[in-house]
Protein backbone atom coordinates (compact mmCIF):
# COMPACT_ATOMS: atom_id res chain seq x y z
CA UNK A 1 0.00 0.00 0.00
CA UNK A 2 1.36 3.43 -1.01
CA UNK A 3 2.36 6.08 1.51
CA UNK A 4 0.81 9.52 1.21
CA UNK A 5 3.28 11.78 -0.62
CA UNK A 6 4.45 15.34 -0.09
CA UNK A 7 2.85 16.24 -3.45
CA UNK A 8 -0.48 14.97 -2.18
CA UNK A 9 -0.61 16.24 1.38
CA UNK A 10 2.33 18.64 1.81
CA UNK A 11 4.34 18.80 5.01
CA UNK A 12 2.02 16.35 6.82
CA UNK A 13 3.51 13.51 4.79
CA UNK A 14 6.96 13.99 6.33
CA UNK A 15 8.37 12.30 9.40
CA UNK A 16 10.46 14.40 11.78
CA UNK A 17 13.64 12.87 10.32
CA UNK A 18 12.50 13.58 6.77
CA UNK A 19 11.69 17.15 7.73
CA UNK A 20 15.18 17.48 9.19
CA UNK A 21 16.74 16.10 6.00
CA UNK A 22 14.69 18.50 3.84
CA UNK A 23 15.62 21.52 5.97
CA UNK A 24 19.27 20.56 5.85
CA UNK A 25 19.08 20.37 2.06
CA UNK A 26 17.80 23.93 1.82
CA UNK A 27 20.40 25.14 4.31
CA UNK A 28 18.24 25.84 7.34
CA UNK A 29 19.80 25.52 10.79
CA UNK A 30 18.79 22.52 12.91
CA UNK A 31 16.74 24.46 15.47
CA UNK A 32 14.24 25.37 12.73
CA UNK A 33 13.17 21.73 12.52
CA UNK A 34 12.13 21.65 16.16
CA UNK A 35 10.43 25.05 15.89
CA UNK A 36 8.32 24.08 12.90
CA UNK A 37 7.59 20.61 14.30
CA UNK A 38 6.35 22.14 17.57
CA UNK A 39 4.12 24.55 15.68
CA UNK A 40 2.67 21.73 13.64
CA UNK A 41 1.97 19.22 16.39
CA UNK A 42 2.37 20.75 19.86
CA UNK A 43 0.49 23.92 18.97
CA UNK A 44 -1.61 22.47 16.15
CA UNK A 45 -1.02 25.47 13.87
CA UNK A 46 -3.45 25.92 10.99
CA UNK A 47 -1.01 27.87 8.81
CA UNK A 48 2.53 29.20 8.58
CA UNK A 49 1.19 32.67 9.46
CA UNK A 50 0.94 31.56 13.07
CA UNK A 51 4.66 30.73 13.26
CA UNK A 52 5.64 34.13 14.56
CA UNK A 53 9.17 33.15 15.56
CA UNK A 54 9.93 32.58 11.87
CA UNK A 55 10.60 35.56 9.61
CA UNK A 56 7.98 36.39 7.00
CA UNK A 57 10.24 35.46 4.05
CA UNK A 58 11.03 32.11 5.67
CA UNK A 59 7.33 31.43 6.26
CA UNK A 60 6.65 32.21 2.62
CA UNK A 61 9.50 30.02 1.46
CA UNK A 62 8.25 27.09 3.56
CA UNK A 63 4.64 27.57 2.48
CA UNK A 64 5.70 27.21 -1.14
CA UNK A 65 8.03 24.26 -0.63
CA UNK A 66 5.98 22.35 1.95
CA UNK A 67 2.30 23.29 1.80
CA UNK A 68 0.57 23.10 5.17
CA UNK A 69 -3.04 21.99 5.46
CA UNK A 70 -4.99 21.56 8.66
CA UNK A 71 -8.11 19.37 8.40
CA UNK A 72 -11.31 21.27 7.83
CA UNK A 73 -14.35 20.19 9.84
CA UNK A 74 -17.06 19.61 7.22
CA UNK A 75 -19.59 18.24 9.65
CA UNK A 76 -19.80 17.72 13.39
CA UNK A 77 -22.35 15.54 15.17
CA UNK A 78 -22.87 15.32 18.92
CA UNK A 79 -24.30 12.18 20.52
CA UNK A 80 -26.61 12.09 23.52
CA UNK A 81 -23.70 10.54 25.46
CA UNK A 82 -21.35 13.43 24.64
CA UNK A 83 -19.44 11.61 21.91
CA UNK A 84 -18.60 13.87 18.99
CA UNK A 85 -18.02 12.71 15.44
CA UNK A 86 -16.25 14.86 12.88
CA UNK A 87 -16.17 14.56 9.13
CA UNK A 88 -12.85 16.06 8.05
CA UNK A 89 -11.63 17.22 4.67
CA UNK A 90 -7.93 16.76 4.05
CA UNK A 91 -5.46 18.50 1.71
CA UNK A 92 -6.54 16.75 -1.49
CA UNK A 93 -10.24 16.65 -0.65
CA UNK A 94 -10.15 13.13 0.82
CA UNK A 95 -12.65 12.73 3.66
CA UNK A 96 -12.24 10.86 6.93
CA UNK A 97 -14.19 10.54 10.15
CA UNK A 98 -12.79 10.99 13.65
CA UNK A 99 -14.50 10.39 16.99
CA UNK A 100 -14.00 12.03 20.40
CA UNK A 101 -15.22 10.29 23.55
CA UNK A 102 -15.19 12.39 26.72
CA UNK A 103 -15.60 11.01 30.24
CA UNK A 104 -15.25 12.83 33.57
CA UNK A 105 -11.52 12.19 33.72
CA UNK A 106 -10.49 11.44 30.16
CA UNK A 107 -10.79 12.62 26.60
CA UNK A 108 -10.26 9.78 24.12
CA UNK A 109 -9.75 10.16 20.41
CA UNK A 110 -10.52 7.45 17.87
CA UNK A 111 -8.56 8.34 14.74
CA UNK A 112 -8.44 7.07 11.16
CA UNK A 113 -5.27 5.91 9.42
CA UNK A 114 -6.69 5.58 5.89
CA UNK A 115 -9.54 7.15 3.96
CA UNK A 116 -11.79 4.15 3.43
CA UNK A 117 -10.44 0.65 3.90
CA UNK A 118 -9.46 -2.17 1.55
CA UNK A 119 -10.04 -5.07 4.02
CA UNK A 120 -13.70 -5.87 3.24
CA UNK A 121 -14.73 -7.17 6.69
CA UNK A 122 -18.33 -8.31 6.25
CA UNK A 123 -19.62 -6.62 9.40
CA UNK A 124 -17.94 -3.21 9.04
CA UNK A 125 -19.32 -0.11 7.32
CA UNK A 126 -15.98 1.48 6.51
CA UNK A 127 -14.93 -0.61 3.53
CA UNK A 128 -18.33 -0.56 1.87
CA UNK A 129 -17.56 2.47 -0.24
CA UNK A 130 -14.06 1.33 -1.03
CA UNK A 131 -10.66 2.68 -0.33
CA UNK A 132 -9.26 6.11 -1.22
CA UNK A 133 -5.73 6.41 0.19
CA UNK A 134 -3.44 6.11 3.18
CA UNK A 135 -3.04 9.14 5.42
CA UNK A 136 0.25 10.93 6.06
CA UNK A 137 1.65 10.76 9.62
CA UNK A 138 0.72 14.39 10.26
CA UNK A 139 -2.84 13.84 9.04
CA UNK A 140 -3.25 11.11 11.63
CA UNK A 141 -1.90 13.35 14.40
CA UNK A 142 -3.99 16.32 13.24
CA UNK A 143 -7.17 14.46 14.12
CA UNK A 144 -6.09 14.51 17.77
CA UNK A 145 -5.47 18.26 17.54
CA UNK A 146 -8.86 18.84 15.91
CA UNK A 147 -10.44 17.21 18.96
CA UNK A 148 -8.22 19.00 21.51
CA UNK A 149 -9.05 22.34 19.88
CA UNK A 150 -12.77 21.65 19.64
CA UNK A 151 -12.96 20.61 23.31
CA UNK A 152 -10.39 23.17 24.50
CA UNK A 153 -8.88 20.30 26.43
CA UNK A 154 -5.94 17.86 26.25
CA UNK A 155 -6.57 14.49 24.66
CA UNK A 156 -5.51 11.84 27.19
CA UNK A 157 -5.98 8.62 25.19
CA UNK A 158 -5.82 7.70 21.52
CA UNK A 159 -7.07 4.60 19.76
CA UNK A 160 -6.09 4.13 16.13
CA UNK A 161 -9.40 2.40 15.48
CA UNK A 162 -11.13 4.67 13.02
CA UNK A 163 -11.25 4.10 9.29
CA UNK A 164 -8.58 2.02 7.62
CA UNK A 165 -6.12 -0.71 8.44
CA UNK A 166 -3.20 0.90 10.32
CA UNK A 167 -0.76 -1.89 9.50
CA UNK A 168 -1.26 -1.36 5.77
CA UNK A 169 0.02 2.16 6.44
CA UNK A 170 2.64 1.07 8.93
CA UNK A 171 5.32 3.76 8.63
CA UNK A 172 2.96 6.72 8.80
CA UNK A 173 0.97 5.10 11.61
CA UNK A 174 4.04 4.40 13.72
CA UNK A 175 5.44 7.88 13.14
CA UNK A 176 2.06 9.35 14.13
CA UNK A 177 2.09 7.33 17.35
CA UNK A 178 5.62 8.58 18.09
CA UNK A 179 4.55 12.19 17.50
CA UNK A 180 1.56 11.74 19.81
CA UNK A 181 3.94 10.38 22.43
CA UNK A 182 6.74 12.94 21.89
CA UNK A 183 7.34 15.60 24.55
CA UNK A 184 7.89 18.18 21.77
CA UNK A 185 4.44 17.38 20.46
CA UNK A 186 1.38 15.91 22.22
CA UNK A 187 3.08 14.07 25.09
CA UNK A 188 0.44 11.37 25.46
CA UNK A 189 1.70 8.33 27.40
CA UNK A 190 2.63 5.42 25.11
CA UNK A 191 0.43 3.03 27.07
CA UNK A 192 -2.48 5.34 26.36
CA UNK A 193 -1.99 4.98 22.62
CA UNK A 194 -3.54 1.82 21.14
CA UNK A 195 -3.32 0.59 17.58
CA UNK A 196 -5.77 -1.99 16.28
CA UNK A 197 -5.07 -4.32 13.36
CA UNK A 198 -7.13 -6.96 11.64
CA UNK A 199 -4.04 -9.14 11.86
CA UNK A 200 -1.40 -8.31 9.23
CA UNK A 201 1.22 -10.75 10.54
CA UNK A 202 4.50 -9.35 9.21
CA UNK A 203 3.66 -5.97 10.69
CA UNK A 204 2.67 -7.48 14.04
CA UNK A 205 6.13 -9.03 14.17
CA UNK A 206 7.65 -5.68 13.29
CA UNK A 207 5.56 -3.89 15.90
CA UNK A 208 6.84 -6.31 18.55
CA UNK A 209 10.32 -4.86 18.04
CA UNK A 210 9.33 -1.21 18.53
CA UNK A 211 10.78 0.13 21.78
CA UNK A 212 7.81 2.28 22.88
CA UNK A 213 5.21 0.84 25.26
CA UNK A 214 2.33 1.29 22.81
CA UNK A 215 -0.71 -0.97 23.20
CA UNK A 216 -1.67 -3.51 20.53
CA UNK A 217 -5.19 -4.72 19.77
CA UNK A 218 -6.08 -7.39 17.23
CA UNK A 219 -9.52 -7.83 15.71
CA UNK A 220 -10.20 -11.54 16.12
CA UNK A 221 -13.99 -11.93 15.84
CA UNK A 222 -13.72 -15.71 15.45
CA UNK A 223 -11.23 -18.37 16.52
CA UNK A 224 -12.71 -20.78 13.95
CA UNK A 225 -10.74 -20.54 10.71
CA UNK A 226 -13.72 -21.04 8.36
CA UNK A 227 -15.81 -18.41 10.09
CA UNK A 228 -12.99 -15.90 10.22
CA UNK A 229 -12.16 -16.45 6.55
CA UNK A 230 -15.77 -15.70 5.71
CA UNK A 231 -16.25 -12.56 7.78
CA UNK A 232 -12.69 -11.19 7.39
CA UNK A 233 -11.70 -12.23 3.85
CA UNK A 234 -8.89 -9.68 3.71
CA UNK A 235 -6.74 -11.61 6.20
CA UNK A 236 -7.37 -15.13 4.93
CA UNK A 237 -3.71 -15.54 4.08
CA UNK A 238 -2.70 -15.17 7.73
CA UNK A 239 -4.12 -18.22 9.46
CA UNK A 240 -5.17 -18.37 13.09
CA UNK A 241 -2.40 -20.74 14.14
CA UNK A 242 0.26 -18.31 13.03
CA UNK A 243 -1.68 -15.33 14.36
CA UNK A 244 -1.79 -16.94 17.79
CA UNK A 245 1.93 -17.73 17.66
CA UNK A 246 2.78 -14.18 16.64
CA UNK A 247 0.74 -12.76 19.51
CA UNK A 248 2.28 -15.13 22.04
CA UNK A 249 5.72 -14.12 20.91
CA UNK A 250 4.69 -10.45 20.98
CA UNK A 251 3.69 -10.93 24.63
CA UNK A 252 6.95 -12.69 25.44
CA UNK A 253 9.22 -10.15 23.80
CA UNK A 254 7.43 -7.01 25.01
CA UNK A 255 5.97 -8.16 28.32
CA UNK A 256 2.79 -6.43 27.22
CA UNK A 257 -0.66 -7.94 27.03
CA UNK A 258 -2.26 -7.73 23.58
CA UNK A 259 -6.02 -7.23 23.35
CA UNK A 260 -8.28 -9.37 21.19
CA UNK A 261 -11.43 -7.70 19.97
CA UNK A 262 -14.46 -9.90 19.51
CA UNK A 263 -17.78 -8.44 18.34
CA UNK A 264 -20.68 -10.86 18.84
CA UNK A 265 -22.74 -11.48 15.72
CA UNK A 266 -25.96 -13.47 16.02
CA UNK A 267 -25.72 -16.94 14.47
CA UNK A 268 -22.25 -16.26 13.09
CA UNK A 269 -19.66 -16.31 15.86
CA UNK A 270 -21.74 -16.73 19.02
CA UNK A 271 -22.37 -20.52 19.14
CA UNK A 272 -21.00 -22.81 21.85
CA UNK A 273 -18.49 -24.17 19.39
CA UNK A 274 -17.24 -20.64 18.67
CA UNK A 275 -17.10 -19.98 22.40
CA UNK A 276 -14.95 -23.07 23.01
CA UNK A 277 -12.65 -22.13 20.14
CA UNK A 278 -12.21 -18.63 21.61
CA UNK A 279 -11.43 -20.04 25.04
CA UNK A 280 -8.87 -22.49 23.58
CA UNK A 281 -7.33 -19.74 21.50
CA UNK A 282 -6.80 -17.37 24.42
CA UNK A 283 -6.37 -19.44 27.59
CA UNK A 284 -2.84 -19.77 29.00
CA UNK A 285 -1.60 -16.89 26.85
CA UNK A 286 -0.86 -13.33 27.89
CA UNK A 287 -3.86 -11.46 26.50
CA UNK A 288 -7.00 -9.55 27.23
CA UNK A 289 -10.31 -10.13 25.46
CA UNK A 290 -12.60 -7.22 24.68
CA UNK A 291 -16.09 -8.48 23.99
CA UNK A 292 -18.48 -6.10 22.34
CA UNK A 293 -21.93 -6.32 20.95
CA UNK A 294 -21.88 -5.86 17.20
CA UNK A 295 -23.09 -2.44 16.14
CA UNK A 296 -25.71 -2.75 13.47
CA UNK A 297 -24.56 -1.51 10.09
CA UNK A 298 -27.27 -0.23 7.78
CA UNK A 299 -27.85 -2.49 4.79
CA UNK A 300 -26.01 -5.46 6.37
CA UNK A 301 -27.70 -8.75 7.15
CA UNK A 302 -25.34 -9.37 10.07
CA UNK A 303 -27.08 -8.66 13.36
CA UNK A 304 -25.92 -8.25 16.94
CA UNK A 305 -26.02 -11.26 19.23
CA UNK A 306 -28.26 -11.42 22.31
CA UNK A 307 -27.17 -10.02 25.71
CA UNK A 308 -27.43 -13.59 27.05
CA UNK A 309 -24.83 -14.89 24.59
CA UNK A 310 -22.56 -11.98 25.44
CA UNK A 311 -22.78 -12.89 29.14
CA UNK A 312 -22.23 -16.58 28.36
CA UNK A 313 -19.03 -15.76 26.48
CA UNK A 314 -17.85 -13.57 29.33
CA UNK A 315 -18.48 -16.27 31.92
CA UNK A 316 -16.75 -18.97 29.84
CA UNK A 317 -13.64 -16.83 29.43
CA UNK A 318 -13.57 -15.93 33.11
CA UNK A 319 -13.97 -19.56 34.09
CA UNK A 320 -10.93 -20.37 31.96
CA UNK A 321 -8.92 -17.63 33.66
CA UNK A 322 -8.87 -15.34 30.63
CA UNK A 323 -8.98 -11.59 31.33
CA UNK A 324 -12.11 -10.21 29.73
CA UNK A 325 -14.05 -6.96 29.61
CA UNK A 326 -17.31 -5.99 28.00
CA UNK A 327 -16.81 -2.86 25.98
CA UNK A 328 -19.55 -0.31 25.86
CA UNK A 329 -20.13 1.23 22.49
CA UNK A 330 -20.54 4.96 22.44
CA UNK A 331 -22.10 7.32 19.97
CA UNK A 332 -24.26 4.75 18.16
CA UNK A 333 -27.02 7.36 17.68
CA UNK A 334 -24.72 9.33 15.38
CA UNK A 335 -23.13 6.26 13.73
CA UNK A 336 -19.92 6.92 15.63
CA UNK A 337 -19.59 3.48 17.20
CA UNK A 338 -17.09 0.78 16.19
CA UNK A 339 -17.53 -0.28 12.61
CA UNK A 340 -19.93 2.52 11.75
CA UNK A 341 -17.48 5.01 10.28
CA UNK A 342 -18.22 5.37 6.62
CA UNK A 343 -16.08 6.52 3.80
CA UNK A 344 -17.93 9.21 1.90
CA UNK A 345 -17.36 10.40 -1.60
CA UNK A 346 -14.52 12.80 -2.22
CA UNK A 347 -15.76 16.29 -2.82
CA UNK A 348 -13.05 17.62 -5.02
N1 LIG B 1 -8.66 -2.11 10.64
C1 LIG B 1 -8.33 -2.14 12.04
C2 LIG B 1 -8.75 -0.88 12.73
C3 LIG B 1 -10.23 -0.69 12.83
S1 LIG B 1 -10.60 -0.76 14.50
C4 LIG B 1 -8.89 -3.39 12.65
O1 LIG B 1 -9.56 -4.12 11.95
O2 LIG B 1 -8.62 -3.67 13.80
C5 LIG B 1 -12.28 -0.90 14.51
C6 LIG B 1 -12.71 -2.08 15.36
O3 LIG B 1 -14.14 -2.18 15.26
C7 LIG B 1 -12.15 -3.39 14.84
O4 LIG B 1 -11.94 -4.28 15.90
C8 LIG B 1 -13.31 -3.88 13.99
O5 LIG B 1 -13.23 -5.24 13.72
C9 LIG B 1 -14.47 -3.48 14.85
N2 LIG B 1 -15.74 -3.43 14.13
C10 LIG B 1 -15.93 -3.29 12.80
N3 LIG B 1 -17.24 -3.29 12.52
C11 LIG B 1 -17.87 -3.44 13.69
C12 LIG B 1 -19.24 -3.47 14.07
N4 LIG B 1 -20.20 -3.38 13.15
N5 LIG B 1 -19.53 -3.62 15.37
C13 LIG B 1 -18.55 -3.69 16.30
N6 LIG B 1 -17.26 -3.64 16.02
C14 LIG B 1 -16.91 -3.52 14.72
Coordinates of N, CA, C and O in Angstrom, one line a residue, residues 85 87-88 90 92-97 112-118 124-135 162-164 335 339-347:
X85 N -18.6 13.3 16.7 CA -18.0 12.7 15.4 C -17.8 13.8 14.4 O -18.7 14.7 14.2
X87 N -16.5 14.9 10.5 CA -16.2 14.6 9.1 C -15.1 15.6 8.7 O -15.4 16.8 8.7
X88 N -14.0 15.1 8.3 CA -12.9 16.1 8.0 C -12.5 16.0 6.6 O -12.4 14.9 6.0
X90 N -9.4 16.7 4.0 CA -7.9 16.8 4.0 C -7.4 17.5 2.8 O -8.2 18.0 2.0
X92 N -6.2 17.0 -0.1 CA -6.5 16.8 -1.5 C -8.0 16.5 -1.6 O -8.5 16.0 -2.7
X93 N -8.8 16.8 -0.6 CA -10.2 16.6 -0.6 C -10.7 15.3 -0.1 O -11.9 15.1 0.0
X94 N -9.8 14.4 0.2 CA -10.1 13.1 0.8 C -10.9 13.4 2.1 O -10.5 14.4 2.9
X95 N -11.8 12.5 2.5 CA -12.7 12.7 3.7 C -12.4 11.6 4.6 O -12.4 10.4 4.2
X96 N -12.3 11.9 5.9 CA -12.2 10.9 6.9 C -13.1 11.3 8.1 O -13.4 12.5 8.3
X97 N -13.5 10.3 8.9 CA -14.2 10.5 10.1 C -13.3 10.3 11.4 O -12.4 9.4 11.3
X112 N -8.5 7.9 12.4 CA -8.4 7.1 11.2 C -7.0 7.1 10.6 O -6.3 8.1 10.8
X113 N -6.6 6.0 10.0 CA -5.3 5.9 9.4 C -5.3 5.8 7.9 O -4.3 6.0 7.2
X114 N -6.5 5.6 7.3 CA -6.7 5.6 5.9 C -8.1 6.2 5.6 O -9.0 6.1 6.4
X115 N -8.2 6.7 4.4 CA -9.5 7.2 4.0 C -10.2 5.9 3.3 O -9.6 5.4 2.3
X116 N -11.2 5.4 3.9 CA -11.8 4.2 3.4 C -10.9 3.0 3.9 O -10.1 3.2 4.8
X117 N -11.2 1.8 3.4 CA -10.4 0.6 3.9 C -10.5 -0.4 2.8 O -11.6 -0.7 2.3
X118 N -9.4 -1.1 2.6 CA -9.5 -2.2 1.6 C -9.8 -3.6 2.1 O -9.8 -4.5 1.3
X124 N -18.4 -4.6 8.8 CA -17.9 -3.2 9.0 C -18.4 -2.3 7.9 O -18.4 -2.6 6.8
X125 N -18.8 -1.1 8.3 CA -19.3 -0.1 7.3 C -18.2 0.5 6.5 O -18.4 0.9 5.4
X126 N -17.0 0.6 7.1 CA -16.0 1.5 6.5 C -15.6 1.1 5.1 O -15.5 1.9 4.2
X127 N -15.4 -0.2 4.8 CA -14.9 -0.6 3.5 C -16.0 -0.6 2.4 O -15.7 -0.8 1.3
X128 N -17.2 -0.4 2.8 CA -18.3 -0.6 1.9 C -18.3 0.4 0.7 O -18.7 0.0 -0.4
X129 N -17.7 1.6 0.9 CA -17.6 2.5 -0.2 C -16.1 2.5 -0.8 O -15.7 3.4 -1.4
X130 N -15.4 1.5 -0.4 CA -14.1 1.3 -1.0 C -13.0 2.0 -0.2 O -13.2 2.4 0.9
X131 N -11.9 2.2 -0.9 CA -10.7 2.7 -0.3 C -10.2 3.9 -1.1 O -10.1 3.8 -2.4
X132 N -9.8 5.0 -0.5 CA -9.3 6.1 -1.2 C -7.7 6.2 -1.2 O -7.1 6.1 -2.2
X133 N -7.2 6.4 0.1 CA -5.7 6.4 0.2 C -5.3 6.3 1.7 O -6.1 6.5 2.6
X134 N -4.0 6.1 1.8 CA -3.4 6.1 3.2 C -3.2 7.6 3.6 O -3.0 8.4 2.8
X135 N -3.3 7.8 4.9 CA -3.0 9.1 5.4 C -1.6 9.3 5.7 O -0.9 8.4 6.1
X162 N -10.1 4.1 13.9 CA -11.1 4.7 13.0 C -11.1 4.0 11.7 O -11.0 2.7 11.6
X163 N -11.2 4.7 10.6 CA -11.2 4.1 9.3 C -9.9 3.6 8.9 O -8.8 4.2 9.2
X164 N -9.8 2.5 8.2 CA -8.6 2.0 7.6 C -7.9 0.9 8.4 O -8.3 0.6 9.6
X335 N -24.0 7.2 14.5 CA -23.1 6.3 13.7 C -21.6 6.5 14.0 O -20.8 6.5 13.1
X339 N -17.0 0.3 13.8 CA -17.5 -0.3 12.6 C -18.5 0.6 11.9 O -19.0 0.2 10.8
X340 N -18.9 1.7 12.4 CA -19.9 2.5 11.7 C -19.4 3.7 11.0 O -20.1 4.5 10.4
X341 N -18.1 3.9 11.0 CA -17.5 5.0 10.3 C -17.5 4.7 8.8 O -16.9 3.7 8.3
X342 N -18.1 5.6 8.1 CA -18.2 5.4 6.6 C -17.3 6.3 5.8 O -17.0 7.4 6.2
X343 N -16.8 5.7 4.7 CA -16.1 6.5 3.8 C -17.1 7.2 2.9 O -18.0 6.6 2.4
X344 N -17.0 8.5 2.8 CA -17.9 9.2 1.9 C -17.2 9.6 0.6 O -16.0 9.6 0.6
X345 N -18.0 10.0 -0.3 CA -17.4 10.4 -1.6 C -16.4 11.6 -1.4 O -16.6 12.4 -0.5
X346 N -15.4 11.6 -2.2 CA -14.5 12.8 -2.2 C -15.3 14.0 -2.8 O -16.1 13.8 -3.7
X347 N -15.0 15.2 -2.3 CA -15.8 16.3 -2.8 C -15.1 17.0 -3.9 O -15.7 17.7 -4.8

